[in-house]
Amino acid sequence: MKNYSIKELRNALDTKEVSSVEVFEHFKSEIETHDHKINSFITKTYDQALAQAQKADEAIAKGEQTMLTGIPIAHKDLYCTKGVKTTAASKMLENFVSPYDATVVEKLDQSGVMVLGKVNMDEFAMGGTNRTSHFGTVHNPWNFDHVAGGSSGGSAAAVSAGFVLAATASDTGGSTRQPASFCNLTGIKATYGRISRWGMIPFACSFDQAGVIAKTAEDCAYMFESMAGFDAKDSTSHNISVPKYSGLLNQSIDGLRIGIPKEFLSPDLDPAIADVIQTALKQYEAMGATLVEVTLPNTDVVVPVYYTIAPAEASSNLACFDGVRYGYRCDDPKDLQDLYMRSRAEGFGDEVKKRIFMGTYALSASAYDAYYVKAQKVRRLVANDYNSVLSQVDVIMGPTAPELPFRQDSTGSTQVYLSDIFTVGANLAGLPAMSIPAGFVNGLPVGLQIIGRAFDEAKILNVAHAYQRETDWHTKQPKFD
Ligand code: GLN
């Protein structure tokens, strides 16, 4: 059952081959048997999941099910869940219980999903390894010595290990696509404004978007149909209709124009990763697509631009965690100053503190024009580059990450920052983007990235699905004891 796609499990539930309660027992037992080796869950919500499973069985008996009724999922631990801890993987929020549900959580609940728990992530979604979590690193089910990626490492590992069939994720600079790539999964981030950010703990508000990680593009389509849509509670939410993505998956891709940025397949790219990507592109050609070389000339500056603006926004977002209004409070403060200083010093981890320093500096009076304003101007240039390429081609493709999943013991956050080079562009421009399984190098997965026009998630899902009908990379599962 753990190898099923959502569609396959839907079929098994609807034909009464299994009940939702049996599905619950199966996935609970998988988590209990194996997650101690992977560390994907921060909080398990079995009581709630069992109640949802019973409700799902009643709905199925009455013929009132939706596509997601009784489907086991998990939420990244930055989606607020009423009555269940939401930690953002930080000591600062270790005991935080939200009084309300995030819009995404509410919408998925309404579709009848069974939520098995809240999954691990980099602290406040800052990172690409899941090693910055207060709750420990996540192990990649393909090889425990390697990371599952980040920041949605728990979401990816939980789906990859067969603990759930899909998990919510978020993507500020690649956090849905990179872990999906590292775990041989399909991950999609929405266009900025497509999915409500209400109830998502913010990292950098002008980049943050919801995402989902599942096995197939089709499963991502089912999840997105339920998650997307206008929400008056999010002032950046767009009021445009949401297509039925799953109904648009079988369009022909004959004549599709695929832009390949020459900066994404440069001679510097690891030749083994380049080979996997070239093979995938040839497959698209064989399916009738045309490959067009394009240029994204500012690719060399996307990482510094992102790591100037995102920490600036983070430093402002995290100012509310002061031990008074929100979050962890230190023991026995001497005075107010001591309370602020020690609560923040003890509550935040090193990576988060580093970003607060970088961001506060970029916003300081002496550095604001030289760094923050400059970065905002270059952000506009990057967005213009992407949009101008996408006016000539239907989608952009390339590798999701320039590296294989990092070893758990590899050092240095600068290397991890640099490896965001192919993903952050879509966030700077607010575009929808995916990663799909494309092959393996040394037994470790490699993802192909697909970037689309704003609000054209339907196209990238269709393009991904077309590939998954012709290839079987997405069906490969890790084997571990
Ligand atoms: N790796 C990037 C960072 O550390 C992206 C994180 C994200 O998308 N949340 O900021």
Short mmCIF file of C-alpha atoms and ligand atoms in Angstrom, two decimals:
data_model
loop_
_atom_site.label_atom_id
_atom_site.label_comp_id
_atom_site.label_asym_id
_atom_site.label_seq_id
_atom_site.Cartn_x
_atom_site.Cartn_y
_atom_site.Cartn_z
CA MET A 1 0.00 0.00 0.00
CA LYS A 2 2.86 2.38 0.77
CA ASN A 3 3.93 2.21 -2.87
CA TYR A 4 0.53 3.34 -4.11
CA SER A 5 -0.09 6.68 -5.74
CA ILE A 6 -3.08 8.69 -4.52
CA LYS A 7 -5.03 7.52 -7.54
CA GLU A 8 -4.27 3.86 -6.83
CA LEU A 9 -5.23 4.14 -3.17
CA ARG A 10 -8.41 6.01 -4.15
CA ASN A 11 -9.32 3.06 -6.33
CA ALA A 12 -8.60 0.56 -3.55
CA LEU A 13 -10.74 2.58 -1.10
CA ASP A 14 -13.62 3.07 -3.52
CA THR A 15 -13.77 -0.63 -4.48
CA LYS A 16 -13.68 -1.49 -0.73
CA GLU A 17 -10.49 -3.49 -1.17
CA VAL A 18 -9.33 -1.62 1.97
CA SER A 19 -11.05 0.66 4.45
CA SER A 20 -9.67 4.03 5.54
CA VAL A 21 -9.19 2.65 9.04
CA GLU A 22 -7.04 -0.18 7.61
CA VAL A 23 -5.11 2.44 5.64
CA PHE A 24 -4.56 4.33 8.90
CA GLU A 25 -3.30 1.18 10.70
CA HIS A 26 -0.92 0.37 7.84
CA PHE A 27 0.69 3.81 7.64
CA LYS A 28 0.88 4.18 11.41
CA SER A 29 2.73 0.90 11.60
CA GLU A 30 5.17 1.95 8.84
CA ILE A 31 5.94 5.17 10.74
CA GLU A 32 6.34 3.38 14.07
CA THR A 33 8.61 0.73 12.54
CA HIS A 34 10.89 2.93 10.47
CA ASP A 35 10.79 6.62 11.33
CA HIS A 36 13.29 6.31 14.17
CA LYS A 37 15.91 5.80 11.41
CA ILE A 38 14.72 8.72 9.27
CA ASN A 39 13.39 11.31 11.75
CA SER A 40 10.79 12.78 9.44
CA PHE A 41 8.02 13.39 12.01
CA ILE A 42 8.11 16.05 14.72
CA THR A 43 4.55 15.44 15.95
CA LYS A 44 2.32 12.45 15.21
CA THR A 45 -1.44 12.95 15.26
CA TYR A 46 -2.76 9.39 15.32
CA ASP A 47 -5.94 10.13 17.30
CA GLN A 48 -6.96 12.80 14.87
CA ALA A 49 -5.98 10.61 11.90
CA LEU A 50 -8.09 7.71 13.18
CA ALA A 51 -11.10 10.00 13.60
CA GLN A 52 -10.55 11.31 10.06
CA ALA A 53 -10.27 7.72 8.77
CA GLN A 54 -13.58 6.78 10.40
CA LYS A 55 -15.21 9.84 8.89
CA ALA A 56 -13.71 8.93 5.51
CA ASP A 57 -15.19 5.42 5.71
CA GLU A 58 -18.61 6.92 6.42
CA ALA A 59 -18.27 9.30 3.46
CA ILE A 60 -17.22 6.45 1.17
CA ALA A 61 -20.15 4.30 2.34
CA LYS A 62 -22.50 7.16 1.40
CA GLY A 63 -20.74 7.76 -1.92
CA GLU A 64 -19.75 11.26 -0.80
CA GLN A 65 -15.97 10.95 -1.17
CA THR A 66 -13.67 13.37 -2.95
CA MET A 67 -10.38 12.39 -4.62
CA LEU A 68 -8.56 12.92 -1.30
CA THR A 69 -11.00 11.30 1.14
CA GLY A 70 -9.02 9.02 3.47
CA ILE A 71 -5.67 9.72 1.76
CA PRO A 72 -2.79 9.77 4.28
CA ILE A 73 -0.78 13.00 4.25
CA ALA A 74 1.47 15.04 6.56
CA HIS A 75 1.95 18.77 6.98
CA LYS A 76 5.25 20.57 7.02
CA ASP A 77 5.54 21.90 10.56
CA LEU A 78 5.17 25.52 9.49
CA TYR A 79 1.47 25.18 8.66
CA CYS A 80 -0.51 26.20 11.71
CA THR A 81 -2.79 23.46 12.99
CA LYS A 82 -5.44 24.21 15.58
CA GLY A 83 -4.86 22.27 18.78
CA VAL A 84 -1.68 20.56 17.47
CA LYS A 85 1.84 21.90 17.98
CA THR A 86 3.38 23.98 15.18
CA THR A 87 7.09 24.37 15.85
CA ALA A 88 8.72 25.56 12.59
CA ALA A 89 11.41 23.14 13.84
CA SER A 90 12.58 25.79 16.30
CA LYS A 91 13.10 25.74 20.05
CA MET A 92 11.50 29.19 19.88
CA LEU A 93 8.13 27.58 19.03
CA GLU A 94 8.70 24.18 20.61
CA ASN A 95 5.46 24.37 22.58
CA PHE A 96 3.41 26.64 20.34
CA VAL A 97 -0.17 25.54 19.71
CA SER A 98 -1.97 27.66 17.15
CA PRO A 99 -5.53 28.77 17.88
CA TYR A 100 -6.44 28.38 14.18
CA ASP A 101 -5.72 26.29 11.10
CA ALA A 102 -3.77 27.57 8.11
CA THR A 103 -6.01 27.98 5.06
CA VAL A 104 -4.16 25.12 3.33
CA VAL A 105 -4.80 22.85 6.33
CA GLU A 106 -8.45 23.82 6.44
CA LYS A 107 -8.94 23.23 2.71
CA LEU A 108 -7.26 19.83 2.77
CA ASP A 109 -9.32 18.85 5.84
CA GLN A 110 -12.45 19.76 3.92
CA SER A 111 -11.32 17.40 1.13
CA GLY A 112 -11.32 14.58 3.66
CA VAL A 113 -7.58 13.83 4.00
CA MET A 114 -6.17 11.84 6.91
CA VAL A 115 -3.32 13.79 8.53
CA LEU A 116 -0.77 11.57 10.28
CA GLY A 117 1.30 14.40 11.70
CA LYS A 118 3.63 17.36 11.33
CA VAL A 119 6.94 16.80 9.61
CA ASN A 120 10.48 18.00 10.12
CA MET A 121 12.11 20.92 8.30
CA ASP A 122 15.01 23.33 8.56
CA GLU A 123 14.42 25.81 11.36
CA PHE A 124 11.99 28.47 10.10
CA ALA A 125 12.54 26.93 6.62
CA MET A 126 16.10 28.31 6.48
CA GLY A 127 18.35 25.77 4.90
CA GLY A 128 18.78 23.14 2.23
CA THR A 129 19.73 20.13 4.33
CA ASN A 130 17.27 19.85 7.23
CA ARG A 131 20.32 19.97 9.49
CA THR A 132 19.26 23.29 11.01
CA SER A 133 16.19 21.72 12.66
CA HIS A 134 15.98 21.86 16.46
CA PHE A 135 14.63 18.30 16.20
CA GLY A 136 17.63 16.89 14.37
CA THR A 137 18.52 16.09 10.81
CA VAL A 138 16.41 13.96 8.45
CA HIS A 139 17.98 10.95 6.76
CA ASN A 140 17.49 10.35 3.07
CA PRO A 141 15.63 7.05 2.60
CA TRP A 142 17.83 6.34 -0.45
CA ASN A 143 20.96 6.47 1.69
CA PHE A 144 20.91 7.36 5.37
CA ASP A 145 24.39 8.94 5.18
CA HIS A 146 22.94 11.68 2.96
CA VAL A 147 20.50 14.47 3.70
CA ALA A 148 16.91 14.40 2.44
CA GLY A 149 17.31 18.05 1.39
CA GLY A 150 15.64 21.09 2.81
CA SER A 151 13.95 22.92 4.02
CA SER A 152 11.05 20.48 3.41
CA GLY A 153 13.27 17.47 4.18
CA GLY A 154 10.70 15.84 6.45
CA SER A 155 7.97 16.16 3.81
CA ALA A 156 10.17 14.52 1.18
CA ALA A 157 11.54 11.78 3.42
CA ALA A 158 8.08 10.89 4.75
CA VAL A 159 6.68 10.44 1.23
CA SER A 160 9.80 8.65 -0.01
CA ALA A 161 9.81 6.23 2.93
CA GLY A 162 6.13 5.41 2.37
CA PHE A 163 4.82 6.97 5.58
CA VAL A 164 2.27 9.12 3.70
CA LEU A 165 1.29 9.52 0.05
CA ALA A 166 1.80 13.29 -0.10
CA ALA A 167 2.98 16.09 2.14
CA THR A 168 2.60 19.83 2.14
CA ALA A 169 5.82 21.80 1.72
CA SER A 170 6.85 25.41 1.18
CA ASP A 171 9.25 27.07 -1.21
CA THR A 172 11.03 30.35 -0.49
CA GLY A 173 14.14 29.58 -2.55
CA GLY A 174 13.75 25.94 -3.57
CA SER A 175 12.57 24.13 -0.44
CA THR A 176 9.93 22.07 -2.21
CA ARG A 177 11.86 21.28 -5.39
CA GLN A 178 15.30 20.49 -3.93
CA PRO A 179 14.15 17.90 -1.35
CA ALA A 180 11.82 16.37 -3.97
CA SER A 181 14.85 16.08 -6.25
CA PHE A 182 17.02 14.59 -3.47
CA CYS A 183 14.39 11.91 -2.66
CA ASN A 184 13.26 10.96 -6.21
CA LEU A 185 9.86 12.63 -5.85
CA THR A 186 7.69 15.09 -7.69
CA GLY A 187 7.48 18.51 -6.03
CA ILE A 188 5.71 21.65 -7.16
CA LYS A 189 5.66 25.20 -5.87
CA ALA A 190 2.83 27.48 -6.91
CA THR A 191 2.93 30.90 -8.51
CA TYR A 192 3.28 33.60 -5.84
CA GLY A 193 -0.31 34.46 -4.88
CA ARG A 194 -1.89 31.19 -6.04
CA ILE A 195 -2.10 29.47 -2.63
CA SER A 196 -2.96 31.29 0.57
CA ARG A 197 -0.08 31.98 2.96
CA TRP A 198 -2.51 32.51 5.83
CA GLY A 199 -1.32 30.40 8.73
CA MET A 200 2.06 29.55 7.20
CA ILE A 201 4.83 30.68 9.56
CA PRO A 202 6.66 33.21 7.40
CA PHE A 203 10.33 33.15 6.46
CA ALA A 204 10.52 35.77 3.67
CA CYS A 205 7.04 36.99 2.76
CA SER A 206 7.73 38.19 -0.79
CA PHE A 207 9.08 34.74 -1.75
CA ASP A 208 7.21 32.21 0.41
CA GLN A 209 4.77 30.00 -1.45
CA ALA A 210 3.10 26.72 -0.63
CA GLY A 211 4.15 23.53 -2.33
CA VAL A 212 3.42 19.86 -2.29
CA ILE A 213 5.60 16.77 -2.55
CA ALA A 214 4.17 13.48 -3.84
CA LYS A 215 5.20 10.61 -6.10
CA THR A 216 3.64 11.81 -9.34
CA ALA A 217 2.56 14.96 -11.14
CA GLU A 218 -0.96 13.57 -11.13
CA ASP A 219 -0.95 13.31 -7.32
CA CYS A 220 0.42 16.87 -7.09
CA ALA A 221 -2.49 17.99 -9.30
CA TYR A 222 -5.05 16.44 -6.93
CA MET A 223 -3.44 18.12 -3.93
CA PHE A 224 -3.12 21.51 -5.66
CA GLU A 225 -6.77 21.52 -6.74
CA SER A 226 -7.69 21.39 -3.10
CA MET A 227 -5.02 23.80 -1.78
CA ALA A 228 -5.17 26.65 -4.33
CA GLY A 229 -7.54 29.58 -4.55
CA PHE A 230 -8.24 33.12 -3.43
CA ASP A 231 -8.22 33.87 0.27
CA ALA A 232 -9.21 37.27 1.60
CA LYS A 233 -7.06 36.61 4.68
CA ASP A 234 -3.87 36.80 2.57
CA SER A 235 -3.41 40.26 1.06
CA THR A 236 -1.11 38.83 -1.65
CA SER A 237 -3.63 36.18 -2.72
CA HIS A 238 -4.76 36.50 -6.37
CA ASN A 239 -8.42 36.34 -7.18
CA ILE A 240 -8.33 34.23 -10.32
CA SER A 241 -10.02 30.92 -10.89
CA VAL A 242 -8.23 27.64 -10.23
CA PRO A 243 -8.36 25.18 -13.12
CA LYS A 244 -9.10 21.52 -12.46
CA TYR A 245 -5.46 20.54 -12.88
CA SER A 246 -6.08 16.77 -12.91
CA GLY A 247 -8.46 17.19 -15.84
CA LEU A 248 -5.78 18.93 -17.93
CA LEU A 249 -3.02 16.36 -17.67
CA ASN A 250 -3.38 14.48 -20.90
CA GLN A 251 -2.87 17.28 -23.40
CA SER A 252 -0.36 16.55 -26.13
CA ILE A 253 3.05 18.15 -25.76
CA ASP A 254 3.75 17.91 -29.48
CA GLY A 255 5.27 21.24 -30.52
CA LEU A 256 6.03 22.29 -26.93
CA ARG A 257 8.90 24.77 -26.84
CA ILE A 258 11.34 24.09 -24.03
CA GLY A 259 13.89 26.77 -23.18
CA ILE A 260 17.22 25.45 -21.91
CA PRO A 261 19.18 28.26 -20.25
CA LYS A 262 22.81 27.91 -21.25
CA GLU A 263 23.77 29.01 -17.71
CA PHE A 264 21.95 25.92 -16.31
CA LEU A 265 23.90 23.41 -18.41
CA SER A 266 27.26 25.14 -18.32
CA PRO A 267 30.56 23.24 -18.48
CA ASP A 268 30.85 23.75 -14.70
CA LEU A 269 27.92 21.43 -14.02
CA ASP A 270 28.79 17.97 -12.66
CA PRO A 271 28.96 15.87 -15.88
CA ALA A 272 27.04 12.98 -14.31
CA ILE A 273 24.13 15.29 -13.44
CA ALA A 274 24.36 16.93 -16.88
CA ASP A 275 24.07 13.47 -18.50
CA VAL A 276 20.86 12.67 -16.62
CA ILE A 277 19.36 16.01 -17.62
CA GLN A 278 20.42 15.66 -21.27
CA THR A 279 18.82 12.20 -21.42
CA ALA A 280 15.56 13.59 -20.02
CA LEU A 281 15.61 16.44 -22.55
CA LYS A 282 16.15 13.95 -25.41
CA GLN A 283 13.10 12.07 -24.13
CA TYR A 284 11.09 15.29 -24.41
CA GLU A 285 12.38 15.77 -27.94
CA ALA A 286 11.31 12.23 -28.80
CA MET A 287 7.85 13.13 -27.47
CA GLY A 288 7.60 16.01 -29.96
CA ALA A 289 8.99 18.97 -28.02
CA THR A 290 11.52 21.43 -29.44
CA LEU A 291 14.57 22.40 -27.38
CA VAL A 292 15.58 26.04 -27.65
CA GLU A 293 18.78 27.42 -26.15
CA VAL A 294 17.99 30.54 -24.12
CA THR A 295 19.92 32.76 -21.75
CA LEU A 296 19.24 33.94 -18.20
CA PRO A 297 22.18 36.35 -18.03
CA ASN A 298 21.86 37.25 -14.35
CA THR A 299 22.08 33.66 -13.09
CA ASP A 300 25.47 34.37 -11.48
CA VAL A 301 23.89 36.92 -9.09
CA VAL A 302 20.64 35.20 -8.10
CA VAL A 303 22.17 33.63 -4.99
CA PRO A 304 23.59 36.89 -3.55
CA VAL A 305 20.37 38.75 -4.40
CA TYR A 306 18.25 36.10 -2.68
CA TYR A 307 20.57 35.94 0.34
CA THR A 308 20.29 39.72 0.73
CA ILE A 309 16.52 40.12 0.42
CA ALA A 310 15.34 36.89 2.10
CA PRO A 311 17.32 37.44 5.33
CA ALA A 312 16.20 41.11 5.38
CA GLU A 313 12.57 39.99 5.32
CA ALA A 314 13.32 37.23 7.82
CA SER A 315 14.93 39.65 10.28
CA SER A 316 11.75 41.68 10.26
CA ASN A 317 9.43 38.64 10.46
CA LEU A 318 11.33 37.14 13.37
CA ALA A 319 11.36 40.35 15.43
CA CYS A 320 8.09 39.33 17.08
CA PHE A 321 9.75 36.36 18.81
CA ASP A 322 10.99 38.21 21.85
CA GLY A 323 9.85 36.08 24.77
CA VAL A 324 7.00 38.51 25.46
CA ARG A 325 4.66 38.48 22.50
CA TYR A 326 5.56 35.09 21.07
CA GLY A 327 7.76 32.11 21.64
CA TYR A 328 10.25 30.73 24.09
CA ARG A 329 11.01 32.73 27.24
CA CYS A 330 14.30 32.30 29.15
CA ASP A 331 14.31 31.35 32.82
CA ASP A 332 14.76 33.98 35.56
CA PRO A 333 15.44 37.10 33.49
CA LYS A 334 17.29 39.84 35.42
CA ASP A 335 15.48 42.64 33.64
CA LEU A 336 13.65 43.34 30.37
CA GLN A 337 16.85 43.63 28.34
CA ASP A 338 18.07 40.30 29.68
CA LEU A 339 14.67 38.74 28.89
CA TYR A 340 14.84 39.85 25.25
CA MET A 341 18.46 38.95 24.77
CA ARG A 342 18.49 35.53 26.38
CA SER A 343 15.10 34.47 25.01
CA ARG A 344 16.33 35.13 21.47
CA ALA A 345 19.85 33.81 22.08
CA GLU A 346 18.54 30.56 23.57
CA GLY A 347 15.45 30.16 21.37
CA PHE A 348 16.97 30.53 17.88
CA GLY A 349 19.51 28.18 16.32
CA ASP A 350 22.76 29.29 14.65
CA GLU A 351 21.50 29.43 11.05
CA VAL A 352 18.51 31.56 12.00
CA LYS A 353 20.73 33.93 14.02
CA LYS A 354 23.10 34.23 11.08
CA ARG A 355 20.23 35.24 8.81
CA ILE A 356 18.94 37.76 11.36
CA PHE A 357 22.43 39.31 11.45
CA MET A 358 22.72 39.40 7.65
CA GLY A 359 19.21 40.78 7.21
CA THR A 360 19.47 43.39 9.94
CA TYR A 361 22.73 44.57 8.42
CA ALA A 362 21.25 44.81 4.91
CA LEU A 363 18.42 46.96 6.30
CA SER A 364 20.64 49.21 8.44
CA ALA A 365 20.88 52.88 7.45
CA SER A 366 24.46 52.59 6.24
CA ALA A 367 23.95 49.46 4.14
CA TYR A 368 20.35 49.82 2.95
CA ASP A 369 21.04 51.53 -0.38
CA ALA A 370 24.16 49.56 -1.21
CA TYR A 371 22.68 46.14 -0.43
CA TYR A 372 18.93 45.99 0.06
CA VAL A 373 17.84 48.52 -2.57
CA LYS A 374 20.45 47.27 -5.02
CA ALA A 375 19.30 43.68 -4.54
CA GLN A 376 15.68 44.71 -5.15
CA LYS A 377 16.71 46.33 -8.44
CA VAL A 378 18.58 43.24 -9.56
CA ARG A 379 15.59 41.12 -8.50
CA ARG A 380 13.54 43.05 -11.06
CA LEU A 381 16.17 42.33 -13.75
CA VAL A 382 16.08 38.62 -12.93
CA ALA A 383 12.27 38.57 -13.09
CA ASN A 384 12.41 40.39 -16.45
CA ASP A 385 14.89 37.79 -17.77
CA TYR A 386 12.64 34.88 -16.81
CA ASN A 387 9.49 36.52 -18.15
CA SER A 388 11.14 37.49 -21.42
CA VAL A 389 12.40 33.91 -21.96
CA LEU A 390 8.92 32.60 -21.11
CA SER A 391 7.40 34.85 -23.76
CA GLN A 392 9.39 32.87 -26.35
CA VAL A 393 9.10 29.35 -24.94
CA ASP A 394 6.40 27.44 -23.04
CA VAL A 395 8.57 26.22 -20.17
CA ILE A 396 12.16 26.42 -18.95
CA MET A 397 14.01 23.21 -18.04
CA GLY A 398 17.30 22.32 -16.38
CA PRO A 399 18.62 20.60 -13.29
CA THR A 400 16.92 21.29 -9.97
CA ALA A 401 20.21 21.28 -8.07
CA PRO A 402 23.84 21.35 -9.18
CA GLU A 403 24.75 18.67 -6.63
CA LEU A 404 23.67 15.24 -5.48
CA PRO A 405 22.16 15.01 -1.97
CA PHE A 406 24.86 16.28 0.42
CA ARG A 407 26.51 13.88 2.82
CA GLN A 408 25.28 14.32 6.39
CA ASP A 409 28.85 15.14 7.46
CA SER A 410 29.60 17.61 4.67
CA THR A 411 30.52 21.05 5.95
CA GLY A 412 29.80 24.66 5.19
CA SER A 413 26.57 26.54 4.68
CA THR A 414 28.10 28.63 1.86
CA GLN A 415 28.22 25.56 -0.38
CA VAL A 416 24.60 24.86 0.49
CA TYR A 417 23.67 28.49 -0.33
CA LEU A 418 25.44 28.24 -3.69
CA SER A 419 23.58 25.10 -4.60
CA ASP A 420 20.32 27.13 -4.65
CA ILE A 421 21.49 28.67 -7.93
CA PHE A 422 18.90 26.99 -10.18
CA THR A 423 15.91 27.24 -7.85
CA VAL A 424 15.90 30.79 -6.42
CA GLY A 425 15.28 32.45 -9.81
CA ALA A 426 11.69 31.16 -9.90
CA ASN A 427 11.13 32.65 -6.42
CA LEU A 428 12.69 36.00 -7.33
CA ALA A 429 10.26 36.09 -10.27
CA GLY A 430 7.29 34.51 -8.41
CA LEU A 431 6.88 31.74 -11.01
CA PRO A 432 5.51 28.20 -10.61
CA ALA A 433 8.14 25.47 -10.76
CA MET A 434 8.51 21.71 -10.31
CA SER A 435 11.08 19.02 -9.86
CA ILE A 436 10.50 15.53 -11.25
CA PRO A 437 12.57 12.34 -10.95
CA ALA A 438 14.92 11.98 -13.93
CA GLY A 439 17.51 9.36 -12.99
CA PHE A 440 20.25 8.38 -10.56
CA VAL A 441 23.97 8.97 -10.04
CA ASN A 442 25.75 6.62 -7.63
CA GLY A 443 22.39 5.41 -6.36
CA LEU A 444 21.26 8.96 -5.52
CA PRO A 445 18.33 10.67 -7.27
CA VAL A 446 18.60 13.58 -9.73
CA GLY A 447 15.66 15.90 -10.42
CA LEU A 448 14.70 17.73 -13.60
CA GLN A 449 13.32 21.20 -13.01
CA ILE A 450 10.41 22.65 -15.01
CA ILE A 451 9.59 26.36 -14.64
CA GLY A 452 6.41 27.84 -16.12
CA ARG A 453 4.64 31.12 -16.75
CA ALA A 454 2.87 32.82 -13.85
CA PHE A 455 -0.39 31.05 -12.97
CA ASP A 456 0.27 28.32 -15.54
CA GLU A 457 0.69 25.46 -13.09
CA ALA A 458 -1.58 23.44 -15.39
CA LYS A 459 1.07 23.52 -18.13
CA ILE A 460 4.00 22.37 -15.99
CA LEU A 461 1.89 19.62 -14.41
CA ASN A 462 0.88 18.47 -17.89
CA VAL A 463 4.48 18.56 -19.13
CA ALA A 464 5.63 16.58 -16.09
CA HIS A 465 2.81 14.05 -16.44
CA ALA A 466 3.64 13.50 -20.12
CA TYR A 467 7.19 12.49 -19.08
CA GLN A 468 5.89 10.22 -16.33
CA ARG A 469 3.71 8.36 -18.81
CA GLU A 470 6.79 7.50 -20.87
CA THR A 471 9.38 6.86 -18.14
CA ASP A 472 9.44 5.01 -14.83
CA TRP A 473 11.92 6.97 -12.70
CA HIS A 474 9.07 8.21 -10.49
CA THR A 475 8.03 4.64 -9.70
CA LYS A 476 11.40 3.74 -8.14
CA GLN A 477 11.29 3.41 -4.37
CA PRO A 478 14.14 3.24 -1.87
CA LYS A 479 14.80 -0.05 -0.11
CA PHE A 480 15.80 0.13 3.54
CA ASP A 481 15.40 -2.03 6.62
N1 GLN B 1 17.79 26.84 0.69
C1 GLN B 1 17.16 28.10 0.69
C2 GLN B 1 17.47 28.84 1.98
O1 GLN B 1 18.16 28.32 2.77
C3 GLN B 1 15.69 27.97 0.44
C4 GLN B 1 14.87 27.73 1.65
C5 GLN B 1 13.38 27.68 1.36
O2 GLN B 1 12.95 27.62 0.20
N2 GLN B 1 12.61 27.75 2.40
O3 GLN B 1 17.03 29.91 2.21
#
